[in-house]
Amino acid sequence: MTTAIATPTPELAAEADARFEGITDPVEQALAVLTWAGETFGDSFAITSSMADGLLAHLAGRAVPGVNVVFLETGYHFAETIGTRDWISSVLPITVHSIMPARTVAEQDAEHGPRLYERDPDLCCSLRKVQPLAAALAGYTAWGSGVRRDESPSRTGTKVVDWDAKRGMVKVNPLAAWTSDDVDAYIAEHQVPVNPLAEIGYASIGCEPCTRPVAPGEDPRAGRWAGKNKVECGLHT
Ligand code: SF4
């Protein structure tokens, strides 16, 4: 990889979004966006992964070999998710960075009481996801996520290249226009590692206490924070 060669700006993001939005083939579009990000920002570009599958990491490894992959190790993950992280990092040409929160679960329990995720999930997500991601991304100027428009109503407006005003960074969403059929086809063709929980109904996978399987036809993210007035952890809003 090269060193950073561009300064991130809203104008740079808007110009790139207009250019790549016109590519209709989803794989071609994703690879074009990732290649551009790698060439434009060099080592200052990273993607994130929840380890629900290795789709974005697979594409990023093709476009930007050695790309940095940020994984938020909240301390509440399913064992299958940790296994998927290790699987992906061992078979793809990527560099996984597991980011830990400032406090262990035990330390958080001591400070805020046990099961904070039940009483104040926004604070729990802030402490274990949002703040650690902010710290992890401080060393980068552009980042990428696997957010897709068809995942939930809150994500329908996702751009393939956006300006992350909160962090002052370019944010790429190479899978924004992908459908679940596109995802399934790519995973099957390239034998991409998938979290085994997907086989038993976990369409969207987060922390174990806040994730349940969904029924066929149900919104894929309906299993996240079910029963609570919460649909996003704050990483993408
Ligand atoms: S998803 Fe649940 S357990 Fe994980 S950080 Fe958010 S509130 Fe806490």
PDB file of C-alpha atoms and ligand atoms in Angstrom:
ATOM      1  CA  MET A   1       0.000   0.000   0.000  1.00  0.00           C
ATOM      2  CA  THR A   2       1.013   3.597  -0.538  1.00  0.00           C
ATOM      3  CA  THR A   3       1.054   6.457   1.926  1.00  0.00           C
ATOM      4  CA  ALA A   4      -1.831   8.918   2.106  1.00  0.00           C
ATOM      5  CA  ILE A   5      -1.958  11.188  -0.925  1.00  0.00           C
ATOM      6  CA  ALA A   6      -5.201  13.130  -0.532  1.00  0.00           C
ATOM      7  CA  THR A   7      -6.858  15.327   2.047  1.00  0.00           C
ATOM      8  CA  PRO A   8     -10.426  14.219   2.809  1.00  0.00           C
ATOM      9  CA  THR A   9     -13.048  16.851   1.968  1.00  0.00           C
ATOM     10  CA  PRO A  10     -16.825  16.878   1.389  1.00  0.00           C
ATOM     11  CA  GLU A  11     -16.190  17.906  -2.211  1.00  0.00           C
ATOM     12  CA  LEU A  12     -13.865  14.960  -2.816  1.00  0.00           C
ATOM     13  CA  ALA A  13     -16.499  12.599  -1.422  1.00  0.00           C
ATOM     14  CA  ALA A  14     -19.326  14.111  -3.490  1.00  0.00           C
ATOM     15  CA  GLU A  15     -17.332  13.949  -6.711  1.00  0.00           C
ATOM     16  CA  ALA A  16     -16.414  10.322  -6.130  1.00  0.00           C
ATOM     17  CA  ASP A  17     -19.982   9.391  -5.181  1.00  0.00           C
ATOM     18  CA  ALA A  18     -21.324  10.898  -8.417  1.00  0.00           C
ATOM     19  CA  ARG A  19     -18.703   8.999 -10.416  1.00  0.00           C
ATOM     20  CA  PHE A  20     -19.213   5.586  -8.818  1.00  0.00           C
ATOM     21  CA  GLU A  21     -22.994   5.765  -8.397  1.00  0.00           C
ATOM     22  CA  GLY A  22     -23.321   5.301 -12.152  1.00  0.00           C
ATOM     23  CA  ILE A  23     -21.737   1.845 -12.116  1.00  0.00           C
ATOM     24  CA  THR A  24     -24.620  -0.619 -12.225  1.00  0.00           C
ATOM     25  CA  ASP A  25     -22.816  -3.926 -11.659  1.00  0.00           C
ATOM     26  CA  PRO A  26     -22.575  -4.317  -7.855  1.00  0.00           C
ATOM     27  CA  VAL A  27     -19.234  -6.154  -7.808  1.00  0.00           C
ATOM     28  CA  GLU A  28     -17.682  -3.747 -10.292  1.00  0.00           C
ATOM     29  CA  GLN A  29     -18.976  -0.795  -8.276  1.00  0.00           C
ATOM     30  CA  ALA A  30     -17.699  -2.111  -4.948  1.00  0.00           C
ATOM     31  CA  LEU A  31     -14.247  -2.910  -6.331  1.00  0.00           C
ATOM     32  CA  ALA A  32     -14.047   0.512  -8.031  1.00  0.00           C
ATOM     33  CA  VAL A  33     -14.929   2.331  -4.801  1.00  0.00           C
ATOM     34  CA  LEU A  34     -12.468   0.309  -2.731  1.00  0.00           C
ATOM     35  CA  THR A  35      -9.668   0.671  -5.298  1.00  0.00           C
ATOM     36  CA  TRP A  36     -10.235   4.418  -5.375  1.00  0.00           C
ATOM     37  CA  ALA A  37     -10.154   4.621  -1.581  1.00  0.00           C
ATOM     38  CA  GLY A  38      -6.930   2.619  -1.411  1.00  0.00           C
ATOM     39  CA  GLU A  39      -5.229   4.676  -4.112  1.00  0.00           C
ATOM     40  CA  THR A  40      -6.497   7.993  -2.755  1.00  0.00           C
ATOM     41  CA  PHE A  41      -5.841   7.506   0.951  1.00  0.00           C
ATOM     42  CA  GLY A  42      -3.226   4.747   1.082  1.00  0.00           C
ATOM     43  CA  ASP A  43      -2.502   3.475   4.575  1.00  0.00           C
ATOM     44  CA  SER A  44      -4.934   6.059   5.949  1.00  0.00           C
ATOM     45  CA  PHE A  45      -7.856   3.975   4.702  1.00  0.00           C
ATOM     46  CA  ALA A  46      -9.448   1.209   6.785  1.00  0.00           C
ATOM     47  CA  ILE A  47     -12.640  -0.788   6.639  1.00  0.00           C
ATOM     48  CA  THR A  48     -14.699  -2.035   9.558  1.00  0.00           C
ATOM     49  CA  SER A  49     -16.262  -5.454   9.956  1.00  0.00           C
ATOM     50  CA  SER A  50     -18.757  -6.882  12.431  1.00  0.00           C
ATOM     51  CA  MET A  51     -17.666 -10.376  11.358  1.00  0.00           C
ATOM     52  CA  ALA A  52     -21.174 -11.374  10.288  1.00  0.00           C
ATOM     53  CA  ASP A  53     -19.379 -12.485   7.144  1.00  0.00           C
ATOM     54  CA  GLY A  54     -16.213 -11.769   5.198  1.00  0.00           C
ATOM     55  CA  LEU A  55     -17.873 -10.154   2.181  1.00  0.00           C
ATOM     56  CA  LEU A  56     -16.520  -6.612   2.492  1.00  0.00           C
ATOM     57  CA  ALA A  57     -13.163  -7.901   3.707  1.00  0.00           C
ATOM     58  CA  HIS A  58     -12.950 -10.218   0.682  1.00  0.00           C
ATOM     59  CA  LEU A  59     -13.666  -7.382  -1.745  1.00  0.00           C
ATOM     60  CA  ALA A  60     -11.302  -5.031   0.089  1.00  0.00           C
ATOM     61  CA  GLY A  61      -8.561  -7.644   0.066  1.00  0.00           C
ATOM     62  CA  ARG A  62      -8.913  -7.920  -3.720  1.00  0.00           C
ATOM     63  CA  ALA A  63      -8.890  -4.165  -4.281  1.00  0.00           C
ATOM     64  CA  VAL A  64      -6.420  -3.107  -1.571  1.00  0.00           C
ATOM     65  CA  PRO A  65      -4.263  -6.087  -0.516  1.00  0.00           C
ATOM     66  CA  GLY A  66      -3.212  -5.799   3.117  1.00  0.00           C
ATOM     67  CA  VAL A  67      -6.031  -3.364   3.892  1.00  0.00           C
ATOM     68  CA  ASN A  68      -6.601  -2.560   7.566  1.00  0.00           C
ATOM     69  CA  VAL A  69      -9.798  -4.075   8.996  1.00  0.00           C
ATOM     70  CA  VAL A  70     -11.108  -2.685  12.286  1.00  0.00           C
ATOM     71  CA  PHE A  71     -13.122  -5.076  14.467  1.00  0.00           C
ATOM     72  CA  LEU A  72     -14.717  -3.772  17.667  1.00  0.00           C
ATOM     73  CA  GLU A  73     -14.123  -6.396  20.349  1.00  0.00           C
ATOM     74  CA  THR A  74     -16.945  -5.345  22.673  1.00  0.00           C
ATOM     75  CA  GLY A  75     -16.523  -8.233  25.089  1.00  0.00           C
ATOM     76  CA  TYR A  76     -20.099  -9.315  24.379  1.00  0.00           C
ATOM     77  CA  HIS A  77     -19.631 -11.130  21.072  1.00  0.00           C
ATOM     78  CA  PHE A  78     -20.845 -14.631  20.282  1.00  0.00           C
ATOM     79  CA  ALA A  79     -18.056 -17.207  20.221  1.00  0.00           C
ATOM     80  CA  GLU A  80     -19.000 -17.787  16.580  1.00  0.00           C
ATOM     81  CA  THR A  81     -18.212 -14.156  15.777  1.00  0.00           C
ATOM     82  CA  ILE A  82     -14.741 -14.366  17.313  1.00  0.00           C
ATOM     83  CA  GLY A  83     -14.214 -17.585  15.370  1.00  0.00           C
ATOM     84  CA  THR A  84     -15.291 -15.874  12.158  1.00  0.00           C
ATOM     85  CA  ARG A  85     -12.815 -13.072  12.797  1.00  0.00           C
ATOM     86  CA  ASP A  86      -9.989 -15.571  13.206  1.00  0.00           C
ATOM     87  CA  TRP A  87     -11.151 -17.518  10.144  1.00  0.00           C
ATOM     88  CA  ILE A  88     -11.304 -14.433   7.942  1.00  0.00           C
ATOM     89  CA  SER A  89      -7.981 -13.054   9.100  1.00  0.00           C
ATOM     90  CA  SER A  90      -6.281 -16.355   8.362  1.00  0.00           C
ATOM     91  CA  VAL A  91      -7.536 -16.785   4.781  1.00  0.00           C
ATOM     92  CA  LEU A  92      -7.830 -13.256   3.351  1.00  0.00           C
ATOM     93  CA  PRO A  93      -5.037 -10.775   2.462  1.00  0.00           C
ATOM     94  CA  ILE A  94      -6.100  -8.284   5.111  1.00  0.00           C
ATOM     95  CA  THR A  95      -4.802  -6.960   8.441  1.00  0.00           C
ATOM     96  CA  VAL A  96      -7.348  -7.282  11.253  1.00  0.00           C
ATOM     97  CA  HIS A  97      -7.135  -4.955  14.248  1.00  0.00           C
ATOM     98  CA  SER A  98      -9.279  -5.984  17.239  1.00  0.00           C
ATOM     99  CA  ILE A  99     -10.132  -2.822  19.161  1.00  0.00           C
ATOM    100  CA  MET A 100     -10.916  -3.096  22.869  1.00  0.00           C
ATOM    101  CA  PRO A 101     -13.071  -0.631  24.880  1.00  0.00           C
ATOM    102  CA  ALA A 102     -11.416   1.420  27.601  1.00  0.00           C
ATOM    103  CA  ARG A 103     -12.986  -0.824  30.269  1.00  0.00           C
ATOM    104  CA  THR A 104     -13.510  -4.574  30.449  1.00  0.00           C
ATOM    105  CA  VAL A 105     -17.062  -5.844  30.958  1.00  0.00           C
ATOM    106  CA  ALA A 106     -16.232  -6.460  34.635  1.00  0.00           C
ATOM    107  CA  GLU A 107     -14.941  -2.900  35.039  1.00  0.00           C
ATOM    108  CA  GLN A 108     -18.029  -1.512  33.319  1.00  0.00           C
ATOM    109  CA  ASP A 109     -20.264  -3.620  35.578  1.00  0.00           C
ATOM    110  CA  ALA A 110     -18.455  -2.248  38.636  1.00  0.00           C
ATOM    111  CA  GLU A 111     -18.928   1.331  37.469  1.00  0.00           C
ATOM    112  CA  HIS A 112     -22.436   1.213  35.991  1.00  0.00           C
ATOM    113  CA  GLY A 113     -23.926  -1.985  37.383  1.00  0.00           C
ATOM    114  CA  PRO A 114     -24.416  -5.296  35.565  1.00  0.00           C
ATOM    115  CA  ARG A 115     -26.304  -5.638  32.267  1.00  0.00           C
ATOM    116  CA  LEU A 116     -26.020  -1.981  31.284  1.00  0.00           C
ATOM    117  CA  TYR A 117     -27.222  -3.095  27.845  1.00  0.00           C
ATOM    118  CA  GLU A 118     -30.672  -3.757  29.364  1.00  0.00           C
ATOM    119  CA  ARG A 119     -30.990  -0.451  31.200  1.00  0.00           C
ATOM    120  CA  ASP A 120     -29.173   1.982  28.902  1.00  0.00           C
ATOM    121  CA  PRO A 121     -28.118   0.383  25.605  1.00  0.00           C
ATOM    122  CA  ASP A 122     -27.190   3.750  24.126  1.00  0.00           C
ATOM    123  CA  LEU A 123     -24.616   4.301  26.873  1.00  0.00           C
ATOM    124  CA  CYS A 124     -23.385   0.722  26.565  1.00  0.00           C
ATOM    125  CA  CYS A 125     -22.955   1.114  22.779  1.00  0.00           C
ATOM    126  CA  SER A 126     -21.239   4.450  23.301  1.00  0.00           C
ATOM    127  CA  LEU A 127     -18.731   2.940  25.748  1.00  0.00           C
ATOM    128  CA  ARG A 128     -18.106  -0.330  23.883  1.00  0.00           C
ATOM    129  CA  LYS A 129     -18.531   0.661  20.227  1.00  0.00           C
ATOM    130  CA  VAL A 130     -18.785   4.359  19.397  1.00  0.00           C
ATOM    131  CA  GLN A 131     -15.937   5.646  21.560  1.00  0.00           C
ATOM    132  CA  PRO A 132     -13.558   2.777  20.677  1.00  0.00           C
ATOM    133  CA  LEU A 133     -14.277   3.273  16.957  1.00  0.00           C
ATOM    134  CA  ALA A 134     -13.598   6.996  17.256  1.00  0.00           C
ATOM    135  CA  ALA A 135     -10.260   6.241  18.893  1.00  0.00           C
ATOM    136  CA  ALA A 136      -9.410   3.558  16.317  1.00  0.00           C
ATOM    137  CA  LEU A 137     -10.255   5.772  13.350  1.00  0.00           C
ATOM    138  CA  ALA A 138      -8.273   8.725  14.686  1.00  0.00           C
ATOM    139  CA  GLY A 139      -5.266   7.445  12.761  1.00  0.00           C
ATOM    140  CA  TYR A 140      -7.128   7.289   9.446  1.00  0.00           C
ATOM    141  CA  THR A 141      -8.626   9.806   7.001  1.00  0.00           C
ATOM    142  CA  ALA A 142     -11.116   7.500   5.261  1.00  0.00           C
ATOM    143  CA  TRP A 143     -13.062   4.453   6.359  1.00  0.00           C
ATOM    144  CA  GLY A 144     -15.415   1.919   4.867  1.00  0.00           C
ATOM    145  CA  SER A 145     -18.368  -0.088   6.117  1.00  0.00           C
ATOM    146  CA  GLY A 146     -20.594  -2.871   4.817  1.00  0.00           C
ATOM    147  CA  VAL A 147     -23.847  -0.912   5.276  1.00  0.00           C
ATOM    148  CA  ARG A 148     -26.513  -1.693   2.632  1.00  0.00           C
ATOM    149  CA  ARG A 149     -29.601   0.290   1.690  1.00  0.00           C
ATOM    150  CA  ASP A 150     -31.867  -2.743   1.781  1.00  0.00           C
ATOM    151  CA  GLU A 151     -31.003  -3.652   5.380  1.00  0.00           C
ATOM    152  CA  SER A 152     -33.475  -1.313   7.068  1.00  0.00           C
ATOM    153  CA  PRO A 153     -35.480   1.900   6.561  1.00  0.00           C
ATOM    154  CA  SER A 154     -32.784   3.816   8.448  1.00  0.00           C
ATOM    155  CA  ARG A 155     -30.243   2.910   5.756  1.00  0.00           C
ATOM    156  CA  THR A 156     -32.134   3.569   2.508  1.00  0.00           C
ATOM    157  CA  GLY A 157     -30.273   6.831   1.843  1.00  0.00           C
ATOM    158  CA  THR A 158     -26.770   5.362   2.129  1.00  0.00           C
ATOM    159  CA  LYS A 159     -24.304   6.738  -0.460  1.00  0.00           C
ATOM    160  CA  VAL A 160     -21.464   4.703  -1.924  1.00  0.00           C
ATOM    161  CA  VAL A 161     -19.072   7.531  -1.035  1.00  0.00           C
ATOM    162  CA  ASP A 162     -20.108   9.941   1.690  1.00  0.00           C
ATOM    163  CA  TRP A 163     -18.715  12.654   3.921  1.00  0.00           C
ATOM    164  CA  ASP A 164     -18.617  11.659   7.573  1.00  0.00           C
ATOM    165  CA  ALA A 165     -19.033  15.122   9.050  1.00  0.00           C
ATOM    166  CA  LYS A 166     -18.934  13.852  12.625  1.00  0.00           C
ATOM    167  CA  ARG A 167     -15.436  12.476  12.170  1.00  0.00           C
ATOM    168  CA  GLY A 168     -14.181  14.740   9.361  1.00  0.00           C
ATOM    169  CA  MET A 169     -13.473  11.711   7.189  1.00  0.00           C
ATOM    170  CA  VAL A 170     -14.514  10.245   3.857  1.00  0.00           C
ATOM    171  CA  LYS A 171     -16.716   7.208   4.386  1.00  0.00           C
ATOM    172  CA  VAL A 172     -17.207   4.614   1.669  1.00  0.00           C
ATOM    173  CA  ASN A 173     -20.069   2.124   1.645  1.00  0.00           C
ATOM    174  CA  PRO A 174     -19.091  -0.196  -1.237  1.00  0.00           C
ATOM    175  CA  LEU A 175     -22.080  -2.496  -0.613  1.00  0.00           C
ATOM    176  CA  ALA A 176     -24.675   0.298  -0.405  1.00  0.00           C
ATOM    177  CA  ALA A 177     -26.501  -0.756  -3.571  1.00  0.00           C
ATOM    178  CA  TRP A 178     -26.186  -4.517  -3.047  1.00  0.00           C
ATOM    179  CA  THR A 179     -29.265  -6.655  -2.529  1.00  0.00           C
ATOM    180  CA  SER A 180     -29.344  -9.750  -0.359  1.00  0.00           C
ATOM    181  CA  ASP A 181     -29.338 -11.788  -3.597  1.00  0.00           C
ATOM    182  CA  ASP A 182     -26.129 -10.007  -4.682  1.00  0.00           C
ATOM    183  CA  VAL A 183     -24.598 -10.871  -1.315  1.00  0.00           C
ATOM    184  CA  ASP A 184     -25.593 -14.532  -1.521  1.00  0.00           C
ATOM    185  CA  ALA A 185     -24.318 -14.856  -5.103  1.00  0.00           C
ATOM    186  CA  TYR A 186     -20.893 -13.356  -4.328  1.00  0.00           C
ATOM    187  CA  ILE A 187     -20.455 -15.406  -1.168  1.00  0.00           C
ATOM    188  CA  ALA A 188     -21.313 -18.610  -3.018  1.00  0.00           C
ATOM    189  CA  GLU A 189     -19.092 -17.852  -6.017  1.00  0.00           C
ATOM    190  CA  HIS A 190     -16.047 -16.907  -3.935  1.00  0.00           C
ATOM    191  CA  GLN A 191     -16.671 -19.212  -0.961  1.00  0.00           C
ATOM    192  CA  VAL A 192     -16.489 -16.264   1.399  1.00  0.00           C
ATOM    193  CA  PRO A 193     -16.412 -17.177   5.116  1.00  0.00           C
ATOM    194  CA  VAL A 194     -19.769 -16.600   6.824  1.00  0.00           C
ATOM    195  CA  ASN A 195     -20.546 -16.508  10.534  1.00  0.00           C
ATOM    196  CA  PRO A 196     -22.240 -19.882  11.278  1.00  0.00           C
ATOM    197  CA  LEU A 197     -24.998 -18.053  13.188  1.00  0.00           C
ATOM    198  CA  ALA A 198     -26.389 -16.975   9.803  1.00  0.00           C
ATOM    199  CA  GLU A 199     -27.492 -20.553   9.203  1.00  0.00           C
ATOM    200  CA  ILE A 200     -29.804 -20.464  12.232  1.00  0.00           C
ATOM    201  CA  GLY A 201     -31.602 -17.224  11.485  1.00  0.00           C
ATOM    202  CA  TYR A 202     -29.236 -14.474  12.600  1.00  0.00           C
ATOM    203  CA  ALA A 203     -29.584 -12.125   9.615  1.00  0.00           C
ATOM    204  CA  SER A 204     -27.723  -9.294  11.369  1.00  0.00           C
ATOM    205  CA  ILE A 205     -25.185 -10.123  14.049  1.00  0.00           C
ATOM    206  CA  GLY A 206     -24.112  -7.880  16.893  1.00  0.00           C
ATOM    207  CA  CYS A 207     -23.445  -8.449  20.579  1.00  0.00           C
ATOM    208  CA  GLU A 208     -24.972 -11.609  22.051  1.00  0.00           C
ATOM    209  CA  PRO A 209     -27.248  -9.905  24.642  1.00  0.00           C
ATOM    210  CA  CYS A 210     -28.745  -7.610  21.989  1.00  0.00           C
ATOM    211  CA  THR A 211     -29.198  -9.962  19.039  1.00  0.00           C
ATOM    212  CA  ARG A 212     -31.855 -12.559  18.263  1.00  0.00           C
ATOM    213  CA  PRO A 213     -32.658 -14.560  15.128  1.00  0.00           C
ATOM    214  CA  VAL A 214     -35.311 -13.198  12.758  1.00  0.00           C
ATOM    215  CA  ALA A 215     -38.163 -14.996  11.052  1.00  0.00           C
ATOM    216  CA  PRO A 216     -38.177 -15.511   7.263  1.00  0.00           C
ATOM    217  CA  GLY A 217     -39.243 -12.272   5.583  1.00  0.00           C
ATOM    218  CA  GLU A 218     -38.632 -10.185   8.701  1.00  0.00           C
ATOM    219  CA  ASP A 219     -36.480  -7.044   8.510  1.00  0.00           C
ATOM    220  CA  PRO A 220     -32.881  -8.356   8.777  1.00  0.00           C
ATOM    221  CA  ARG A 221     -32.133  -5.880  11.567  1.00  0.00           C
ATOM    222  CA  ALA A 222     -35.321  -6.606  13.520  1.00  0.00           C
ATOM    223  CA  GLY A 223     -33.279  -8.953  15.689  1.00  0.00           C
ATOM    224  CA  ARG A 224     -31.054  -6.151  16.972  1.00  0.00           C
ATOM    225  CA  TRP A 225     -32.142  -4.558  20.288  1.00  0.00           C
ATOM    226  CA  ALA A 226     -35.538  -6.248  19.856  1.00  0.00           C
ATOM    227  CA  GLY A 227     -38.170  -4.742  22.147  1.00  0.00           C
ATOM    228  CA  LYS A 228     -36.176  -1.546  22.620  1.00  0.00           C
ATOM    229  CA  ASN A 229     -36.553   1.809  20.884  1.00  0.00           C
ATOM    230  CA  LYS A 230     -33.169   1.454  19.217  1.00  0.00           C
ATOM    231  CA  VAL A 231     -32.214   0.473  15.655  1.00  0.00           C
ATOM    232  CA  GLU A 232     -28.606   1.668  15.312  1.00  0.00           C
ATOM    233  CA  CYS A 233     -25.582   1.432  17.589  1.00  0.00           C
ATOM    234  CA  GLY A 234     -24.408   4.906  16.576  1.00  0.00           C
ATOM    235  CA  LEU A 235     -21.485   3.860  14.382  1.00  0.00           C
ATOM    236  CA  HIS A 236     -23.222   4.815  11.136  1.00  0.00           C
ATOM    237  CA  THR A 237     -25.366   7.740  12.252  1.00  0.00           C
TER     238      THR A 237
HETATM  239  S1  SF4 B   1     -24.958  -4.023  21.185  1.00  0.00           S
HETATM  240 FE1  SF4 B   1     -25.688  -4.326  23.312  1.00  0.00          FE
HETATM  241  S2  SF4 B   1     -23.970  -5.286  24.457  1.00  0.00           S
HETATM  242 FE2  SF4 B   1     -23.153  -4.467  22.496  1.00  0.00          FE
HETATM  243  S3  SF4 B   1     -22.363  -2.480  23.028  1.00  0.00           S
HETATM  244 FE3  SF4 B   1     -24.476  -2.147  22.296  1.00  0.00          FE
HETATM  245  S4  SF4 B   1     -25.834  -2.262  24.120  1.00  0.00           S
HETATM  246 FE4  SF4 B   1     -23.763  -3.076  24.693  1.00  0.00          FE
END
